[in-house]
PDB file of C-alpha atoms in Angstrom:
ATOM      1  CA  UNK M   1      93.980  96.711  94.180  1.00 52.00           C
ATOM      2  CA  UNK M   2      94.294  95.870  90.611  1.00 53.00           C
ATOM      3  CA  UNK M   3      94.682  99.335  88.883  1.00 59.00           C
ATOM      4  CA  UNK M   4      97.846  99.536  86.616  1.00 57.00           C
ATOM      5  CA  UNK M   5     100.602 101.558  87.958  1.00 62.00           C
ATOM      6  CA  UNK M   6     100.273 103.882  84.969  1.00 68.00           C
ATOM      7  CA  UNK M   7      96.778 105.032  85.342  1.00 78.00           C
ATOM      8  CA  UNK M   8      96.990 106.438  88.713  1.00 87.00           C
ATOM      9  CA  UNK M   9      93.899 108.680  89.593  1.00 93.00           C
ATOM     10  CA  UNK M  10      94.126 110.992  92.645  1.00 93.00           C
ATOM     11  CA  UNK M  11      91.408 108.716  94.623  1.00 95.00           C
ATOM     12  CA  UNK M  12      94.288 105.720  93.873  1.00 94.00           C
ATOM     13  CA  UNK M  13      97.222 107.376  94.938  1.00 96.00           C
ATOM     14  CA  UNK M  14      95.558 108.642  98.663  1.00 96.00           C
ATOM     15  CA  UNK M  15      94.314 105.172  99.060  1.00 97.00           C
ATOM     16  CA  UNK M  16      97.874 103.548  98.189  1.00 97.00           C
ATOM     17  CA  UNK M  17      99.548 106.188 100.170  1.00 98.00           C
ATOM     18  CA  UNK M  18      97.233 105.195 103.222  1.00 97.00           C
ATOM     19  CA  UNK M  19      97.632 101.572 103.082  1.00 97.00           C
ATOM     20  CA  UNK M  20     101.434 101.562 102.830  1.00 98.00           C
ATOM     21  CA  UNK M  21     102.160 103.920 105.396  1.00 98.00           C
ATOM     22  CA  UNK M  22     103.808 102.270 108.756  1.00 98.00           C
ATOM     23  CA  UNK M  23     103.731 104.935 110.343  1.00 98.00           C
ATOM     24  CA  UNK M  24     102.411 104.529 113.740  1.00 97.00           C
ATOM     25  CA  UNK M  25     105.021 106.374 116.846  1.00 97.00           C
ATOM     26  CA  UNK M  26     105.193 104.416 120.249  1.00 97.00           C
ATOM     27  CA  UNK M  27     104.054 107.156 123.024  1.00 94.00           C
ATOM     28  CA  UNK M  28     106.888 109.411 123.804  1.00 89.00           C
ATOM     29  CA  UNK M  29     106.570 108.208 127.501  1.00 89.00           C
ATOM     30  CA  UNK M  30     106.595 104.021 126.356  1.00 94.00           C
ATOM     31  CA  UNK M  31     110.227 102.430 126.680  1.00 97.00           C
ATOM     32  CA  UNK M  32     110.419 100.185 123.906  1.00 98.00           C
ATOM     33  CA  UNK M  33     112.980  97.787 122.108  1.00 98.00           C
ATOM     34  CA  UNK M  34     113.739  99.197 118.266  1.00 98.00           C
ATOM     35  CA  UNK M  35     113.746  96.497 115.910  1.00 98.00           C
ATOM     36  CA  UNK M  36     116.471  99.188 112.649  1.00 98.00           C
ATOM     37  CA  UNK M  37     115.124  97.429 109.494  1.00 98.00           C
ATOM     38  CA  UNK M  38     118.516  97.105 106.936  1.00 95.00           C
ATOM     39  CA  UNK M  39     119.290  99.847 105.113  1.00 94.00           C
ATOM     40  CA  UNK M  40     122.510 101.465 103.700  1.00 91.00           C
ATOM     41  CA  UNK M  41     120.586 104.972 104.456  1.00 93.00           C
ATOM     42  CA  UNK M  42     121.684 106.871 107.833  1.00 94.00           C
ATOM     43  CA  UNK M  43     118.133 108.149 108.727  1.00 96.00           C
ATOM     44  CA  UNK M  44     117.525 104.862 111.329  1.00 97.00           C
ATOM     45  CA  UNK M  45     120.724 104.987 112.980  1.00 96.00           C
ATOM     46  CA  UNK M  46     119.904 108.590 113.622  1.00 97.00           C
ATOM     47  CA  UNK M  47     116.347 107.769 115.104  1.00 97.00           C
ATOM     48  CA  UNK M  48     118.181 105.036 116.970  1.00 98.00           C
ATOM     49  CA  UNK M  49     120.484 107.214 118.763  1.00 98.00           C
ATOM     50  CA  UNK M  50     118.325 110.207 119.512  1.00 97.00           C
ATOM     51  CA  UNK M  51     115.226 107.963 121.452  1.00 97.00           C
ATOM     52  CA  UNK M  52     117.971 105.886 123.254  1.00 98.00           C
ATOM     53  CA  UNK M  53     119.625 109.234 124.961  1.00 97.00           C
ATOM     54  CA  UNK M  54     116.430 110.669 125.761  1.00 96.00           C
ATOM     55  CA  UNK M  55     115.404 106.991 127.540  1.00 96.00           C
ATOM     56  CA  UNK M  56     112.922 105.583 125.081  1.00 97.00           C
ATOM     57  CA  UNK M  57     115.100 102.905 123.553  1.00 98.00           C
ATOM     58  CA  UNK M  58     116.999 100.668 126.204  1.00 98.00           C
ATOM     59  CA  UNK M  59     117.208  97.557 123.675  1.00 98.00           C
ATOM     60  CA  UNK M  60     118.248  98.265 119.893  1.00 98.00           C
ATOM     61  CA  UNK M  61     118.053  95.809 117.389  1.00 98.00           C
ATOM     62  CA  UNK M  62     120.182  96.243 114.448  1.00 98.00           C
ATOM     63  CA  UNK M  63     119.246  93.850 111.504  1.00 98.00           C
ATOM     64  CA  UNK M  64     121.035  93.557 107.639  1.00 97.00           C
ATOM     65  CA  UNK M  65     123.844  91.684 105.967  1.00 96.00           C
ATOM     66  CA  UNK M  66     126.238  93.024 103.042  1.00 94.00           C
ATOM     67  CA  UNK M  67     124.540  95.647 101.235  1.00 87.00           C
ATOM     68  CA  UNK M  68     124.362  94.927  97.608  1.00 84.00           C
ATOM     69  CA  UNK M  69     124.715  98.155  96.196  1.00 79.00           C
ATOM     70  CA  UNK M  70     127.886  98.981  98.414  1.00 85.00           C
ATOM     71  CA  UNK M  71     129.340  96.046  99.812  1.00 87.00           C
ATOM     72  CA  UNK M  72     128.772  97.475 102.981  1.00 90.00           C
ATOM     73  CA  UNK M  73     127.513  95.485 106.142  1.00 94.00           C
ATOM     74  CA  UNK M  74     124.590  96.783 107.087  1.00 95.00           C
ATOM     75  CA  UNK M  75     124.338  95.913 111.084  1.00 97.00           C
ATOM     76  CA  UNK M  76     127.919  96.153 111.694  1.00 97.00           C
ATOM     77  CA  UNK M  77     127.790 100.289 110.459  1.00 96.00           C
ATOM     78  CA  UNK M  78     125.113 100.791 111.982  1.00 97.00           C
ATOM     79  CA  UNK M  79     126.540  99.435 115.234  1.00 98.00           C
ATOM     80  CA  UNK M  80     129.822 101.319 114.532  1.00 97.00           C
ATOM     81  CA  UNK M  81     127.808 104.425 114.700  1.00 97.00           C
ATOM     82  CA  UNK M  82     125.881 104.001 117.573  1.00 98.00           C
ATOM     83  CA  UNK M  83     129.081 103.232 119.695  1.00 98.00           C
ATOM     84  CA  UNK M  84     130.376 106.291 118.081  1.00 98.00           C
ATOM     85  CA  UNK M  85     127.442 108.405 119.092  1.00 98.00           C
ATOM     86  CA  UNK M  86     127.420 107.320 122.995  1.00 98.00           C
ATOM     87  CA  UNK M  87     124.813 103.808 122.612  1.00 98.00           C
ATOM     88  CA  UNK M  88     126.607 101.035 124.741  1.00 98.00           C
ATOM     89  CA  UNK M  89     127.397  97.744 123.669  1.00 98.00           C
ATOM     90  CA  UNK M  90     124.541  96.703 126.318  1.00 98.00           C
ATOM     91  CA  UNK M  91     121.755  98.558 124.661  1.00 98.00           C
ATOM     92  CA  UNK M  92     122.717  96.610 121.212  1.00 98.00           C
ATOM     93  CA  UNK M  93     122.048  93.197 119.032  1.00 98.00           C
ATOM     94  CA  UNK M  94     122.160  92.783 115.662  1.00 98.00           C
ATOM     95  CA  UNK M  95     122.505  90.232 112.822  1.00 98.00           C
ATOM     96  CA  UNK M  96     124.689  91.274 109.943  1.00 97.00           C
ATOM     97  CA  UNK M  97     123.929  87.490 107.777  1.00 97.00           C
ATOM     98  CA  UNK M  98     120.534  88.632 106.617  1.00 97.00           C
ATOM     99  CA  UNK M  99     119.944  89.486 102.559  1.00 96.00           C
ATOM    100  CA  UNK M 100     116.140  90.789 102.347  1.00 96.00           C
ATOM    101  CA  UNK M 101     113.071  91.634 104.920  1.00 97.00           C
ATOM    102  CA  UNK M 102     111.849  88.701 105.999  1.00 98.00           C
ATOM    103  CA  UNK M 103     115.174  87.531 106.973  1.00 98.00           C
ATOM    104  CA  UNK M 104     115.960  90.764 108.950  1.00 98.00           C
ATOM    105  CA  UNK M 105     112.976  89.550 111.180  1.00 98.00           C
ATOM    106  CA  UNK M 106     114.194  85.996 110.948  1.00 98.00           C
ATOM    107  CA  UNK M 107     117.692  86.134 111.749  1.00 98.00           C
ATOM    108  CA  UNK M 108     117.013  88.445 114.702  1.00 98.00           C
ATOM    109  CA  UNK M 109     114.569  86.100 116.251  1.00 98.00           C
ATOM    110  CA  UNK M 110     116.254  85.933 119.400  1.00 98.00           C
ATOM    111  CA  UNK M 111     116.318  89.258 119.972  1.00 98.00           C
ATOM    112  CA  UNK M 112     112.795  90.097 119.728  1.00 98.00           C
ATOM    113  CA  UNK M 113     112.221  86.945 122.300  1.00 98.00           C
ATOM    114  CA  UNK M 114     114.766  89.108 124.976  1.00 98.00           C
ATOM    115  CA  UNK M 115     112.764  91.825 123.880  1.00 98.00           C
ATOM    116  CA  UNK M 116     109.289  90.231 124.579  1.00 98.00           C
ATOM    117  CA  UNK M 117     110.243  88.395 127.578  1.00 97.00           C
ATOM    118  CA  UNK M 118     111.499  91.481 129.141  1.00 97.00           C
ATOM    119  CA  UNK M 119     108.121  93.015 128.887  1.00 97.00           C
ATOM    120  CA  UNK M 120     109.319  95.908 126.246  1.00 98.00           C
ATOM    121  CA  UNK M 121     106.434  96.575 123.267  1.00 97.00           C
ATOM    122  CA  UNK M 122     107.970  96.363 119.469  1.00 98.00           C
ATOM    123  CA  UNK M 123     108.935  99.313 117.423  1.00 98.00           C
ATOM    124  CA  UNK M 124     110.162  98.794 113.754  1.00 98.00           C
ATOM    125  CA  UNK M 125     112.146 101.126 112.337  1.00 98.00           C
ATOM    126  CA  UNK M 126     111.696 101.337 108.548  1.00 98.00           C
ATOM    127  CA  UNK M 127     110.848 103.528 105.537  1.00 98.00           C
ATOM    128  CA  UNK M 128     107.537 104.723 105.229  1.00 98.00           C
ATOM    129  CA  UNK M 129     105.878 102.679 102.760  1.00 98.00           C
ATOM    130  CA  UNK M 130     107.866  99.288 103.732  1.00 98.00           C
ATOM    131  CA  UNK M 131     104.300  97.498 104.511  1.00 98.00           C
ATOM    132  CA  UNK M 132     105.764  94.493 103.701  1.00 97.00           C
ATOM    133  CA  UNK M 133     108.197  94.986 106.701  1.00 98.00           C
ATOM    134  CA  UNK M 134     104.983  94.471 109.525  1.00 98.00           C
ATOM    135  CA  UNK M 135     103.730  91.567 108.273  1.00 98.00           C
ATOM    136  CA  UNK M 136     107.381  90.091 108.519  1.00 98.00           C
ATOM    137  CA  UNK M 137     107.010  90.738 111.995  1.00 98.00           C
ATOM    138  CA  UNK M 138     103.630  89.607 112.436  1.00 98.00           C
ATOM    139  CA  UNK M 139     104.132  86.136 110.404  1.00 98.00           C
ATOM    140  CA  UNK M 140     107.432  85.340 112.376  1.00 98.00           C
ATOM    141  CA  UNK M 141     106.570  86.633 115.656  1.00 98.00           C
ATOM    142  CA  UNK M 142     102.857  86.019 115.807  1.00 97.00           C
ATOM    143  CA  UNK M 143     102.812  86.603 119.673  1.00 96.00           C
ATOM    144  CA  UNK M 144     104.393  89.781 119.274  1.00 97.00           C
ATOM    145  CA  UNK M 145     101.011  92.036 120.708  1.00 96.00           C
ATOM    146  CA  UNK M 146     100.646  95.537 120.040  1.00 97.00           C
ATOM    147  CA  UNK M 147     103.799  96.721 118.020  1.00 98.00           C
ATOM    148  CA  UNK M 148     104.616 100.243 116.658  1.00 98.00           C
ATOM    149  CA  UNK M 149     106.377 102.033 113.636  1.00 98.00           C
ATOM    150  CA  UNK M 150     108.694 104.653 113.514  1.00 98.00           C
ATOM    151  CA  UNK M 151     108.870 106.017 109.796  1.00 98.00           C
ATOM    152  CA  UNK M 152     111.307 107.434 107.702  1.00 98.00           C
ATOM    153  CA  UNK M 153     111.717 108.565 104.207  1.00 97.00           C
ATOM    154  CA  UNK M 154     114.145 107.632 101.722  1.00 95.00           C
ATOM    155  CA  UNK M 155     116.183 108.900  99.339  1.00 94.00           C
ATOM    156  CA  UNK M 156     117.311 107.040  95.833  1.00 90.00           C
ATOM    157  CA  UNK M 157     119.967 109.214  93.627  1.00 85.00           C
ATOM    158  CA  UNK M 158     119.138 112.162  95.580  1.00 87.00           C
ATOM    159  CA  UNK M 159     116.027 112.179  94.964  1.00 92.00           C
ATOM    160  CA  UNK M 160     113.784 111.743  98.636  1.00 95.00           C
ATOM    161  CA  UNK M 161     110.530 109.616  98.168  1.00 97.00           C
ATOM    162  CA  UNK M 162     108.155 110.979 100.210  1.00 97.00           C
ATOM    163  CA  UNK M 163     104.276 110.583 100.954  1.00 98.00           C
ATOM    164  CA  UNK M 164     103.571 113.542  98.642  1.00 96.00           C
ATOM    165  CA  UNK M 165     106.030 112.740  95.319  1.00 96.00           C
ATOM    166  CA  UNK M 166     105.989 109.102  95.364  1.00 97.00           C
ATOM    167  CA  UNK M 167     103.840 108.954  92.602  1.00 95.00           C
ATOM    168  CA  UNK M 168     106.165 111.334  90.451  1.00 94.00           C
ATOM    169  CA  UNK M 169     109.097 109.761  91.100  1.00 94.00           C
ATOM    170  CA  UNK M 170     109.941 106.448  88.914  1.00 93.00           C
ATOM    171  CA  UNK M 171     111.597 104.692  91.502  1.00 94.00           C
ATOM    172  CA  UNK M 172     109.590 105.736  94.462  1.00 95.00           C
ATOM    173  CA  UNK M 173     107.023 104.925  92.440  1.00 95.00           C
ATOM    174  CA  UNK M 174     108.058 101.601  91.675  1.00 95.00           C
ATOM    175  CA  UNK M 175     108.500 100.735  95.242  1.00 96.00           C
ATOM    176  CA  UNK M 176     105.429 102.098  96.565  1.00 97.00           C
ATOM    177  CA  UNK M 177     103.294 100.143  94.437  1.00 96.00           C
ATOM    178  CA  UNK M 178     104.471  96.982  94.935  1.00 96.00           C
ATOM    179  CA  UNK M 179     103.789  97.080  98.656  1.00 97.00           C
ATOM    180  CA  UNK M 180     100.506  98.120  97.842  1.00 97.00           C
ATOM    181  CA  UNK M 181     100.107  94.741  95.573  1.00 97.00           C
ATOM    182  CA  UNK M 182     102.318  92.452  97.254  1.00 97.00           C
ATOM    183  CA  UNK M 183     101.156  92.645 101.029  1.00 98.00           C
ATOM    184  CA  UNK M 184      97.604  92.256 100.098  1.00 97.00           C
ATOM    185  CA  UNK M 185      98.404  88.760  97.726  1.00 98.00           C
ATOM    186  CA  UNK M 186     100.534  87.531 100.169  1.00 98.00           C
ATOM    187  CA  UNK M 187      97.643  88.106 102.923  1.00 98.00           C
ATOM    188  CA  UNK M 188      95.749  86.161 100.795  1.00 97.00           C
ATOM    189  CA  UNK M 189      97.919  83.286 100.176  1.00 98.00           C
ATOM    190  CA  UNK M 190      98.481  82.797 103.333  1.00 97.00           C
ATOM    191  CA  UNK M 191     102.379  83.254 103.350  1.00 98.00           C
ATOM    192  CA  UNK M 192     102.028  86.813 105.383  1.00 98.00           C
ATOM    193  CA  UNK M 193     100.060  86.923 108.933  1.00 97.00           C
ATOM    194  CA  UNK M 194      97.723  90.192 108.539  1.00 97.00           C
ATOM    195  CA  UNK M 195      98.953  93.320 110.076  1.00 97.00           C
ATOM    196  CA  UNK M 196      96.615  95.616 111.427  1.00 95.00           C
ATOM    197  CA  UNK M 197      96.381  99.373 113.266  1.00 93.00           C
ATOM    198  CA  UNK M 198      94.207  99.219 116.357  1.00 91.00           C
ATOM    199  CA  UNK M 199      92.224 101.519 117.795  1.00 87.00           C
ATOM    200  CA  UNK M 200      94.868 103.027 120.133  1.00 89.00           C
ATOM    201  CA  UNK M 201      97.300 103.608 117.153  1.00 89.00           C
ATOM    202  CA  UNK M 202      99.662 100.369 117.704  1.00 97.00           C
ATOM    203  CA  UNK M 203      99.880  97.656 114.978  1.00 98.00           C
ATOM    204  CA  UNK M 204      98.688  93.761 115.923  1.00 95.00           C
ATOM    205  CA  UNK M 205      98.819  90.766 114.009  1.00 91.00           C
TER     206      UNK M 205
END
């Protein structure tokens, strides 16, 4: 995982695009508790609301502090539109103090512990290349079992960043590759927990 980011072969980008991907659903029938990553993007809210109405959400976990970009408080929108949109105040935490990933996870610690203790599985709800996101998880919460990922993809200036134009896109591009060098160092390092897919399609530490 050494190649520069400029001399990208076909071979390089399938294999980044593979290793960064979260993506890994909870069963449509599997209640779990959603674990909204920050983000000053609507596209998790939106997940949010839709699995808790059809009964595959009963415990949503809303993470992020002021947005840097906007000034905007990440949690506390988010919150504002899931009230809006029917999700009671029962069916919600959040933390609206964290600035970055691993403090989204830390932060929210309490949470996940009512989430775990309750008997409900994990699912993160992040963009699609935000490796760096599960190992947050797994390094904080190293009894967290078999966890899923509910994907999304983002946009930057109008401009969406998806599995098949990351590479084309500067910023996308920018992002995507430093997953795929960062969450392997850090492995290494020993300052992230591994995250791994098992063989029924959930992550595990």
């Amino acid at each position: 995982m050494t190649t520069p980011p400029d001399h990208l072969t076909t071979e390089h980008i399938r294999e980044i695009t593979s290793y960064v991907d979260i993506d890994a659903p909870p069963p449509d029938e599997l209640p779990v508790a959603l674990f909204v990553f920050g983000s000053n993007q609507l596209k998790p809210a939106e997940i949010a609301v839709e699995r808790y109405h059809r009964g595959a959400a009963p415990l949503i976990i809303l993470t992020g502090g002021v947005n840097r970009h906007n000034g905007v408080v990440e949690a506390r929108a988010f919150r504002g539109l899931l009230l809006e949109r029917g999700v009671p105040e029962s069916a919600i935490r959040y933390e609206d103090a964290s600035a970055n990933t691993w403090q989204n996870v830390e932060f929210a610690l309490p949470y996940l512990r009512e989430a775990l203790e309750t008997g409900l599985r994990v699912a993160a709800v992040g963009k699609w290349y935000h490796r760096r996101a599960l190992h947050c998880l797994t390094t904080l919460v190293p009894d967290i079992g078999p966890f899923h990922a509910i994907s999304w993809e983002s946009a930057y200036e109008g401009q969406a960043v998806t599995r098949t134009n990351w590479s084309r896109v500067p910023i996308g591009r920018r992002r995507v590759v430093r997953e795929w060098e960062e969450c392997p160092r850090r492995v290494g390092d020993g300052s992230f927990r591994d995250a791994r897919r098992g063989g029924d399609g959930a992550w595990r530490g």
